[in-house]
Amino acid sequence: MSPTTIGILFAVATLLLMVSGMPIAFALGSVAVLFIIIFLPASLLDTVTQNVYEEMSAITLLSIPLFILKGAALGKSPAAKDLYSSLNAWMHRVPGGLGIVNVFACALFAAMAGSSPATCSAIGTAGIPEMRRRGYSPGFAAGIIAAGGTLGILLPPSITMILYSVAARVSLGQLFLASIIPGLLLVALFSIYVGWRYKREYAAALAHVQSTGESSPILAEEEFSFKEKLRALPRVVPFLVLLLGVMFALYGGYASPSETAGLGAVLAFILIAVVYRMWRFRQVSPILAATLRESTMLMFIIGMSLMYAQAMSHLNISQSAAQWIVGLHLSKWVLLGSLVVMIMVLGFFLPPVSIILMTAPIILEPLRAADFDLVWFGVIMTIVMETGLIHPPVGLNIFVIKNIAPDISLSEIVRGVMPFIALMLIGILLLCFFPQLVLWLPSFFAIK
Amino acid sequence: MSHSVELSEIGPVEKAAVPLPEGGIWLDWLLYGLNRAIVVASMLALAAASIVLTYSVIARKFFGAATDWEDEVAVFLLVGATFLCGAMVQAHRGHIGIQVLQGFLSPAANRLRLFLCDVVSCAFCGFFAWKSWTLCHEAIVEGHRTSSTLGPPLWIPYSLMTAGMALLTLQYLAQLLDWLRRPAQAS
């Protein structure tokens, strides 16, 4: 049977098992094993577990549970609330300040925690009620948090980036550095939109007051004394020191990515013990248990996705598909556009970890042939997958928002996030026109 | 798409580390006890891995010590915790899957669909456990070690992988038995 026919059967089997509702990890593993049994020598079956172990025991991959642990320690402490309150005290005078505070808080927390849903939940729990109390429309407030949360998979340390570095065999240090300016670009785009939208909601509220005499909370001014501002700082500074300290350890050459993850987790626990007195077993065990649940689920998907990718390679599917794409002789940008659309569609249904590991063997070779920089593409791919996190029908962050603000309807949340998806696409276009926005920082630090 | 694990972590309700098997049979209670013990051991492994890697940075930077064993120890601890906790995650039904068909099928068809999903998953995990065991057995008999300077025996992580996948298979079996005993509740 030709690789094309086997490839089509492989894709159909994957689709059937995935759509059936089987756990993604076991669906991928089952398809891989089934096709090895049918089409490949039986001896290959004896090595599948060894291959999964060898791939999973890559220390870079195993930093994932430790980055999750660091994020869980911060997410389950009042750190996010304090960060939010402090930023609010210092930035309330900026037009649309509260909304922009939420974007900034999401970015900072994402950089500390490295997880999109954790960021969404930690900042949203404080941010959504506060924005609504101050008169922001529910959809707008939900959109800000859902979109801000997606920065968790872009800003370093990002689990998605760790996986991409393994799949594409590019430097994790370069990837982390490369994502900083695009992350800040998205923060800027989100903030500009939030400021503009706030002015519109403010103007609408003002017109409403003038016509009906009914006041709106969005028109009320909030004031903080300098003393209040200073009082907000001490609880936040240690966490910013943690953020900078971990980055310094990594880029100063003192620690590898996995050591950085371990160091970050230990420092996060020391900080929550000192700042919030969270050190007893009953306080710490939920953090550890939550980390085990999330990281085990993720690592199973990663392990089985790697096995799936290996089966594709043994069956010559990935090579044939890559050759076919190269053979189409598409122009550079048509190729990129097609891949972006494909990743976006996959993002409707699959988590970023699976998308990266399932598609990398097929799409990286054509991208190399078209002379794309794979570090640059890693950032583009991550932003595209970010849109999947807030895109209907199944964006994860939408459900996180629904979980923390059940009274906001799904349609309001979806309407609220759509402008942010457009902003992300604008961000991707800007990075295509100005690739140096991605590549300048890694070349400046010359991380190899 | 189902995102049960993430949502449980971030929602207002804190889940117990291992769910209580209400009305379960002896197998459910056995798995409950094993999973509870494993969760505690894995928590310690997670903490130990973080401390070992932190020690690695400090020892190298401040004492100029060679750090050739820390990565390996961290790998063993984290691989062990990952595989052994697979059953605990399944007890929560926390391995995520795509649930797009749920809304299109009748309750009876959904029950059958989920039952079949569990059967295939159980078969896969059983196969993986068996192959892990053959790998572990070979490592014991032939004395396989890692290629590092420390060179610890490979049967250690292989046995943890085998035990974890075997436990996960048992967890699936227990859930399948529960489907058969109480089909109405399973819906």
XYZ file of C-alpha atoms in Angstrom:
635
model
C 0.000 0.000 0.000
C 1.355 3.475 -0.850
C 2.297 5.916 1.902
C -0.474 8.216 0.641
C -3.155 5.565 1.154
C -1.720 4.599 4.544
C -1.572 8.299 5.437
C -5.243 8.793 4.552
C -6.235 5.727 6.590
C -4.059 6.966 9.465
C -5.745 10.375 9.402
C -9.236 8.845 9.232
C -8.488 6.482 12.159
C -7.104 9.377 14.199
C -10.145 11.508 13.471
C -12.554 8.696 14.360
C -10.913 7.884 17.681
C -10.443 11.532 18.629
C -14.024 12.493 17.818
C -15.323 9.410 19.637
C -14.383 11.128 22.909
C -11.491 8.864 23.877
C -8.803 10.630 25.893
C -6.484 12.303 23.371
C -3.416 10.523 24.759
C -4.864 7.018 24.398
C -6.500 7.766 21.045
C -3.124 8.784 19.615
C -1.389 5.790 21.227
C -4.038 3.346 19.970
C -3.808 4.602 16.379
C -0.008 4.358 16.478
C -0.039 0.796 17.871
C -2.803 -0.353 15.485
C -0.915 0.852 12.404
C 2.388 -0.584 13.607
C 0.659 -3.970 14.066
C -0.912 -3.867 10.596
C 1.784 -2.266 8.441
C 5.163 -2.630 10.162
C 7.374 -5.493 11.409
C 6.255 -6.911 14.768
C 9.707 -6.237 16.229
C 8.911 -2.518 16.193
C 6.171 -3.110 18.771
C 8.824 -4.220 21.262
C 10.458 -0.817 21.151
C 7.423 1.481 21.472
C 7.560 1.709 25.269
C 11.311 2.219 25.249
C 10.927 5.020 22.698
C 8.185 6.677 24.758
C 10.377 6.504 27.865
C 13.418 7.879 26.057
C 11.452 10.762 24.589
C 9.690 11.568 27.853
C 12.860 11.386 29.905
C 14.351 14.331 27.998
C 15.090 16.656 30.867
C 13.784 19.663 28.922
C 10.369 18.021 28.663
C 10.449 17.071 32.304
C 10.779 20.705 33.264
C 7.073 20.995 32.378
C 5.747 19.560 35.690
C 8.054 21.913 37.572
C 6.933 24.993 35.637
C 3.334 23.896 36.338
C 4.241 23.542 40.019
C 5.600 27.089 40.109
C 2.462 28.393 38.412
C 0.177 26.433 40.761
C 2.007 27.760 43.833
C 1.457 31.329 42.664
C -2.055 30.674 41.321
C -3.368 29.138 44.525
C -1.913 31.874 46.733
C -3.299 35.423 46.965
C -0.343 36.619 44.826
C -2.517 37.306 41.774
C -4.990 39.376 43.818
C -2.158 41.420 45.333
C -0.522 41.918 41.952
C -3.841 43.095 40.567
C -4.569 45.490 43.449
C -1.091 46.984 43.289
C -1.204 47.574 39.538
C -4.654 49.120 39.913
C -3.396 51.545 42.561
C -0.513 52.677 40.339
C -2.227 52.714 36.937
C -5.769 53.928 37.655
C -5.108 57.335 36.060
C -4.346 55.844 32.628
C -7.435 56.197 30.342
C -9.240 52.867 30.437
C -6.883 52.142 33.304
C -8.732 49.298 34.977
C -9.036 47.293 31.751
C -5.394 47.947 30.900
C -4.448 46.972 34.467
C -6.079 43.627 33.787
C -4.100 43.164 30.562
C -0.840 44.041 32.365
C -1.709 41.830 35.342
C -2.401 38.926 32.972
C 0.935 39.496 31.198
C 2.915 39.653 34.448
C 1.152 36.683 35.987
C 1.539 34.706 32.750
C 5.272 35.382 32.843
C 5.410 34.072 36.404
C 3.017 31.141 36.061
C 3.438 30.073 32.415
C -0.105 28.777 32.077
C -2.981 30.254 30.124
C -5.965 28.882 32.098
C -4.197 29.538 35.419
C -3.575 33.176 34.416
C -7.133 33.567 33.197
C -8.510 32.190 36.418
C -6.140 33.898 38.849
C -6.519 37.408 37.406
C -10.112 36.935 36.243
C -11.341 35.961 39.705
C -10.376 39.416 40.964
C -10.547 41.334 37.682
C -13.933 40.437 36.211
C -16.019 41.340 39.288
C -14.021 44.567 39.734
C -14.435 45.632 36.089
C -18.155 44.879 36.197
C -18.510 46.792 39.481
C -16.884 49.731 37.711
C -19.408 49.573 34.854
C -17.507 47.633 32.157
C -19.872 45.561 30.004
C -19.721 41.831 30.892
C -18.546 40.736 27.431
C -15.801 43.373 27.367
C -14.555 42.369 30.838
C -14.619 38.672 29.885
C -12.825 39.355 26.597
C -10.000 41.226 28.327
C -9.320 38.355 30.736
C -9.739 35.545 28.189
C -7.355 37.251 25.763
C -4.930 38.361 28.490
C -4.778 34.779 29.718
C -3.557 33.541 26.345
C -0.301 35.423 26.921
C 0.516 32.526 29.262
C 1.479 30.279 26.355
C 3.530 32.988 24.642
C 5.493 34.796 27.335
C 8.355 32.783 28.851
C 8.408 30.331 30.576
C 5.876 28.772 28.229
C 5.117 25.042 28.181
C 4.087 25.350 24.548
C 7.492 26.809 23.699
C 9.245 23.982 25.548
C 7.404 21.450 23.396
C 8.074 23.357 20.204
C 11.783 23.522 21.022
C 11.814 19.732 21.425
C 9.773 19.092 18.267
C 11.658 21.551 16.054
C 15.033 20.962 17.732
C 15.643 24.682 18.223
C 17.156 26.387 21.258
C 14.672 26.898 24.092
C 16.630 29.937 25.278
C 16.264 31.521 21.818
C 12.556 30.729 21.737
C 11.944 32.227 25.173
C 13.803 35.395 24.177
C 12.100 35.531 20.786
C 8.643 35.526 22.379
C 9.229 38.528 24.657
C 8.795 41.372 22.097
C 5.794 39.700 20.360
C 4.267 39.218 23.830
C 4.767 42.898 24.601
C 3.403 43.776 21.145
C 0.200 41.882 21.934
C 0.006 43.589 25.337
C 0.299 46.959 23.539
C -2.340 46.047 20.926
C -4.722 44.766 23.604
C -4.170 47.902 25.707
C -4.810 50.280 22.789
C -8.047 48.450 21.994
C -9.100 48.388 25.654
C -8.471 52.145 25.959
C -10.477 52.844 22.784
C -13.351 50.543 23.777
C -13.403 52.013 27.287
C -13.791 55.504 25.814
C -16.745 54.266 23.742
C -18.421 52.665 26.762
C -17.671 55.815 28.796
C -19.189 58.047 26.082
C -22.263 55.808 25.854
C -22.705 55.972 29.645
C -22.306 59.765 29.582
C -24.935 60.092 26.850
C -27.214 57.830 28.869
C -26.804 60.042 31.953
C -27.504 63.176 29.944
C -30.664 61.719 28.408
C -32.097 59.834 31.394
C -30.322 61.251 34.441
C -29.361 57.740 35.556
C -25.720 57.531 36.578
C -23.341 54.707 35.658
C -20.454 53.314 37.730
C -18.110 53.639 34.726
C -18.274 57.439 35.172
C -17.096 57.337 38.797
C -13.466 58.350 39.469
C -11.322 56.150 41.695
C -8.638 57.753 43.838
C -5.637 56.274 45.634
C -3.430 58.276 47.986
C 0.364 57.952 47.648
C 0.359 56.127 50.982
C -2.112 53.585 49.622
C 0.046 53.116 46.549
C 3.149 52.501 48.652
C 1.262 50.083 50.878
C 0.345 47.985 47.822
C 3.968 47.397 46.845
C 5.636 45.132 49.448
C 3.570 42.044 48.655
C 4.160 42.313 44.930
C 7.845 43.147 44.795
C 9.038 39.660 45.919
C 7.134 38.039 43.067
C 8.576 40.454 40.528
C 11.997 39.634 41.973
C 11.157 35.941 41.463
C 10.210 36.619 37.845
C 13.399 38.557 37.145
C 15.577 36.209 39.227
C 14.461 33.147 37.282
C 15.072 34.929 33.968
C 18.488 36.029 35.205
C 19.384 32.456 36.229
C 18.412 31.201 32.771
C 19.928 33.898 30.572
C 22.893 34.568 32.838
C 23.991 31.013 32.131
C 23.619 29.888 35.758
C 20.909 27.314 35.157
C 19.548 25.120 32.364
C 15.818 25.386 31.540
C 15.010 22.376 33.739
C 17.081 23.730 36.613
C 15.351 27.079 36.149
C 12.006 25.293 36.493
C 13.104 23.557 39.711
C 14.620 26.735 41.110
C 11.499 28.724 40.210
C 9.255 26.197 41.964
C 11.385 26.213 45.123
C 11.533 30.033 45.171
C 7.763 30.277 44.608
C 7.157 27.990 47.600
C 9.586 29.982 49.754
C 7.809 33.201 48.784
C 4.288 31.987 49.510
C 5.566 30.577 52.821
C 7.157 33.917 53.793
C 4.593 36.341 52.340
C 1.342 34.420 52.911
C 2.451 31.947 55.598
C 1.406 29.053 53.354
C 3.770 26.339 54.523
C 1.667 23.700 56.303
C 1.039 20.389 54.513
C -2.711 21.018 54.301
C -2.010 24.343 52.559
C 0.683 23.025 50.250
C -0.790 19.622 49.365
C -3.604 21.009 47.148
C -0.926 22.808 45.110
C 1.089 19.617 44.694
C -2.005 17.507 43.950
C -3.245 19.992 41.343
C 0.192 20.012 39.730
C 0.262 16.217 39.601
C -3.180 16.069 37.958
C -2.406 18.664 35.306
C 1.165 17.620 34.558
C 0.312 13.896 34.395
C -2.482 14.563 31.922
C -0.171 16.748 29.819
C 2.812 14.386 29.972
C 0.634 11.452 28.863
C -0.508 13.465 25.844
C 3.088 14.438 25.127
C 4.406 10.864 25.447
C 1.700 9.381 23.254
C 1.933 12.236 20.718
C 5.636 11.464 20.388
C 4.811 7.785 19.820
C 2.221 8.831 17.242
C 4.787 11.017 15.457
C 7.291 8.144 15.442
C 4.703 5.800 13.941
C 4.001 8.395 11.235
C 7.713 8.530 10.500
C 8.113 4.708 10.375
C 5.115 4.505 8.047
C 6.775 7.157 5.856
C 3.670 9.331 6.200
C 5.349 12.450 7.566
C 8.129 12.336 4.974
C 5.666 11.805 2.099
C 3.370 14.558 3.337
C 6.304 16.945 3.753
C 7.597 16.078 0.251
C 4.119 16.574 -1.166
C 3.850 20.028 0.395
C 7.335 20.966 -0.862
C 6.411 19.588 -4.309
C 3.440 21.942 -4.545
C 5.968 24.771 -4.993
C 3.724 27.183 -3.154
C 4.991 30.697 -2.705
C 6.526 31.310 0.705
C 3.591 33.291 2.026
C 0.874 31.049 0.587
C 2.587 28.143 2.357
C 2.675 30.072 5.618
C -0.931 31.207 5.231
C -2.113 27.639 4.566
C -0.254 26.328 7.601
C -1.621 29.114 9.804
C -5.184 28.267 8.725
C -4.558 24.555 9.349
C -3.148 25.191 12.839
C -6.021 27.517 13.634
C -8.594 24.901 12.618
C -6.786 22.224 14.652
C -6.792 24.681 17.551
C -10.604 24.546 17.530
C -10.415 20.983 18.802
C -6.948 20.129 20.101
C -4.746 21.504 22.876
C -1.479 23.177 21.740
C 0.666 20.260 22.975
C -0.968 17.830 20.565
C -0.989 20.265 17.667
C 2.745 20.861 17.932
C 3.790 17.239 18.281
C 1.382 15.909 15.634
C 2.098 18.520 12.982
C 5.803 19.281 13.512
C 7.097 16.237 11.573
C 5.031 17.291 8.559
C 5.237 21.067 8.483
C 8.780 21.836 9.629
C 10.552 20.418 6.587
C 8.547 22.492 4.053
C 9.100 25.566 6.237
C 12.854 24.936 6.269
C 12.784 24.422 2.500
C 10.954 27.748 2.111
C 13.729 29.385 4.153
C 11.608 30.331 7.158
C 13.408 30.762 10.460
C 12.019 28.053 12.772
C 12.387 30.224 15.888
C 10.316 32.905 14.167
C 7.747 30.310 13.092
C 7.565 28.958 16.662
C 6.382 32.364 17.843
C 3.867 32.687 14.970
C 2.563 29.175 15.621
C 2.152 29.936 19.314
C 0.146 33.102 18.651
C -2.072 31.181 16.220
C -2.645 28.551 18.909
C -3.428 31.370 21.349
C -6.397 32.265 19.156
C -7.563 28.661 19.489
C -7.707 29.147 23.264
C -10.331 31.889 22.918
C -11.926 30.919 19.636
C -15.387 29.361 19.528
C -16.531 26.613 19.527
C -14.212 25.134 22.146
C -11.697 27.761 23.307
C -10.439 26.694 26.719
C -10.273 30.199 28.185
C -13.916 30.834 27.278
C -14.860 27.942 29.539
C -12.528 29.185 32.260
C -14.346 32.538 32.196
C -17.713 30.758 32.224
C -16.496 28.839 35.261
C -15.514 31.930 37.240
C -18.348 34.210 36.032
C -21.281 31.857 35.354
C -23.783 34.705 34.940
C -22.043 36.023 31.795
C -23.624 34.241 28.841
C -21.457 32.272 26.431
C -22.546 34.507 23.529
C -21.480 37.639 25.450
C -18.068 36.091 26.167
C -17.664 35.074 22.524
C -18.599 38.582 21.320
C -16.123 39.974 23.845
C -13.173 37.870 22.640
C -13.655 38.309 18.877
C -11.909 41.726 18.663
C -8.924 40.235 20.488
C -8.673 37.446 17.907
C -8.545 40.138 15.221
C -5.781 41.871 17.205
C -3.789 38.648 17.386
C -4.086 38.236 13.625
C -2.899 41.834 13.212
C 0.001 40.941 15.524
C 0.878 37.963 13.285
C 0.813 40.222 10.204
C 3.128 42.709 11.918
C 5.553 39.901 12.796
C 5.469 38.747 9.159
C 6.262 42.227 7.899
C 8.840 42.880 10.624
C 10.438 39.526 11.545
C 13.144 41.379 13.480
C 10.554 41.952 16.207
C 10.994 38.239 16.900
C 14.608 37.678 15.944
C 16.324 40.765 17.295
C 16.410 39.787 20.980
C 17.827 36.251 20.447
C 20.491 37.637 18.106
C 21.274 40.450 20.568
C 21.904 37.987 23.384
C 23.356 35.453 20.930
C 21.849 32.502 22.827
C 22.904 29.330 21.060
C -13.782 19.502 24.115
C -13.575 18.341 27.695
C -11.084 20.141 29.856
C -11.993 18.575 33.140
C -8.585 18.753 34.727
C -7.888 22.379 34.031
C -11.354 23.452 35.049
C -11.224 21.493 38.257
C -7.930 23.155 39.132
C -9.121 26.635 38.573
C -12.723 26.487 39.655
C -13.882 27.525 43.077
C -14.376 23.924 44.221
C -11.234 22.158 45.347
C -11.227 18.494 44.355
C -10.035 15.788 46.684
C -6.706 14.345 45.574
C -8.446 11.007 44.872
C -12.266 10.803 44.537
C -14.066 8.543 47.024
C -15.513 5.436 45.288
C -19.051 5.689 46.660
C -20.830 2.347 46.389
C -17.775 0.764 44.830
C -16.619 -2.842 45.024
C -13.372 -4.103 46.596
C -11.373 -3.239 43.461
C -12.488 0.405 43.662
C -11.449 0.608 47.310
C -8.129 -1.088 46.596
C -7.391 1.431 43.834
C -8.556 4.262 46.069
C -6.061 3.241 48.764
C -3.230 2.725 46.257
C -3.901 6.013 44.503
C -3.926 7.917 47.793
C -0.570 6.445 48.783
C 0.850 7.118 45.323
C -0.331 10.732 45.329
C 1.504 11.389 48.609
C 4.649 9.658 47.307
C 4.429 11.590 44.043
C 4.012 14.887 45.901
C 7.249 14.108 47.699
C 8.898 13.129 44.395
C 7.823 16.420 42.818
C 9.172 18.418 45.741
C 12.374 16.340 45.777
C 12.949 16.901 42.040
C 12.621 20.675 42.518
C 15.040 20.633 45.446
C 17.570 18.426 43.624
C 17.608 20.749 40.592
C 17.923 23.817 42.828
C 20.792 22.140 44.676
C 22.396 21.482 41.298
C 22.468 25.230 40.488
C 23.766 26.188 43.942
C 26.410 23.431 44.093
C 27.777 24.292 40.667
C 27.753 28.062 41.101
C 28.910 28.440 44.698
C 30.918 25.286 45.395
C 32.142 24.487 41.889
C 30.884 20.927 42.385
C 30.295 18.601 39.434
C 26.572 18.124 38.878
C 26.234 14.948 36.887
C 23.691 13.013 38.931
C 21.026 15.627 39.607
C 19.360 15.574 36.175
C 19.158 11.794 36.245
C 17.621 11.692 39.716
C 15.108 14.393 38.722
C 14.187 12.416 35.588
C 13.560 9.223 37.576
C 11.477 11.086 40.163
C 9.374 12.928 37.594
C 8.892 9.983 35.209
C 7.858 7.833 38.173
C 5.418 10.437 39.484
C 3.939 10.944 36.006
C 3.265 7.281 35.231
C 2.139 6.338 38.727
C -0.368 9.214 38.833
C -2.002 8.168 35.536
C -4.586 6.078 37.417
C -5.345 8.875 39.862
C -6.021 11.248 36.940
C -8.268 8.619 35.339
C -10.141 8.231 38.644
C -11.081 11.913 38.154
C -11.700 11.205 34.424
C -9.052 13.866 33.950
C -7.417 12.625 30.739
C -8.955 15.114 28.323
C -10.831 14.117 25.198
C -12.892 15.814 22.506
C -16.602 15.632 23.358
C -18.139 17.069 20.189
C -20.490 14.095 19.662
C -22.094 14.395 23.089
C -24.740 16.903 22.026
C -25.733 15.011 18.868
C -26.392 11.569 20.370
C -29.158 10.207 22.555
C -28.297 9.360 26.189
C -28.258 5.637 25.360
C -25.969 6.137 22.362
C -23.696 8.344 24.470
C -23.479 5.639 27.132
C -22.491 3.077 24.504
C -19.962 5.495 22.950
C -18.257 6.207 26.271
C -18.260 2.513 27.192
C -16.514 1.651 23.910
C -14.021 4.478 24.431
C -13.160 3.024 27.824
C -12.803 -0.489 26.363
C -10.334 0.701 23.689
C -8.422 2.871 26.189
C -8.245 -0.044 28.629
C -6.927 -2.349 25.907
C -4.284 0.183 24.889
C -3.131 0.757 28.472
C -3.015 -3.012 29.054
C -0.884 -3.449 25.936
C 1.436 -0.649 27.016
C 1.737 -2.136 30.527
C 2.627 -5.536 29.059
C 5.271 -4.065 26.725
C 6.654 -1.980 29.605
C 6.988 -5.146 31.652
C 8.902 -6.956 28.890
C 11.209 -3.940 28.685
C 11.661 -3.918 32.461
C 12.309 -7.677 32.535
C 14.936 -7.347 29.827
C 16.613 -4.491 31.717
C 16.760 -6.623 34.893
C 18.048 -9.773 33.150
C 20.611 -8.014 30.976
C 21.576 -5.410 33.590
C 20.835 -2.368 31.422
C 22.028 0.944 32.826
C 21.821 4.546 31.651
C 24.784 5.898 29.717
C 25.628 8.651 32.241
C 28.627 8.593 34.613
C 26.283 7.697 37.486
C 24.793 4.869 35.403
C 21.814 3.849 37.537
C 19.945 0.671 36.502
C 17.187 1.244 33.971
C 14.827 -1.208 35.625
C 14.006 1.540 38.137
C 12.156 3.882 35.744
C 10.900 0.942 33.625
C 9.338 -0.693 36.675
C 7.655 2.588 37.632
C 6.332 2.878 34.065
C 5.060 -0.720 34.197
C 3.415 -0.260 37.600
C 1.810 3.023 36.513
C 0.370 1.629 33.290
C -0.812 -1.557 35.032
C -2.565 0.552 37.649
C -4.126 2.687 34.932
C -5.413 -0.464 33.207
C -6.902 -1.625 36.514
C -8.515 1.794 36.988
C -10.150 1.463 33.568
C -11.284 -2.063 34.418
C -12.835 -0.834 37.656
C -14.648 1.931 35.775
C -15.850 -0.527 33.125
C -17.167 -2.845 35.833
C -18.920 0.132 37.351
C -20.555 0.870 33.966
C -21.802 -2.706 33.818
C -23.052 -2.755 37.415
C -24.669 0.702 37.379
C -25.370 1.762 33.770
C -27.881 4.403 34.817
C -25.366 6.220 37.028
C -22.738 6.050 34.325
C -24.836 8.278 32.078
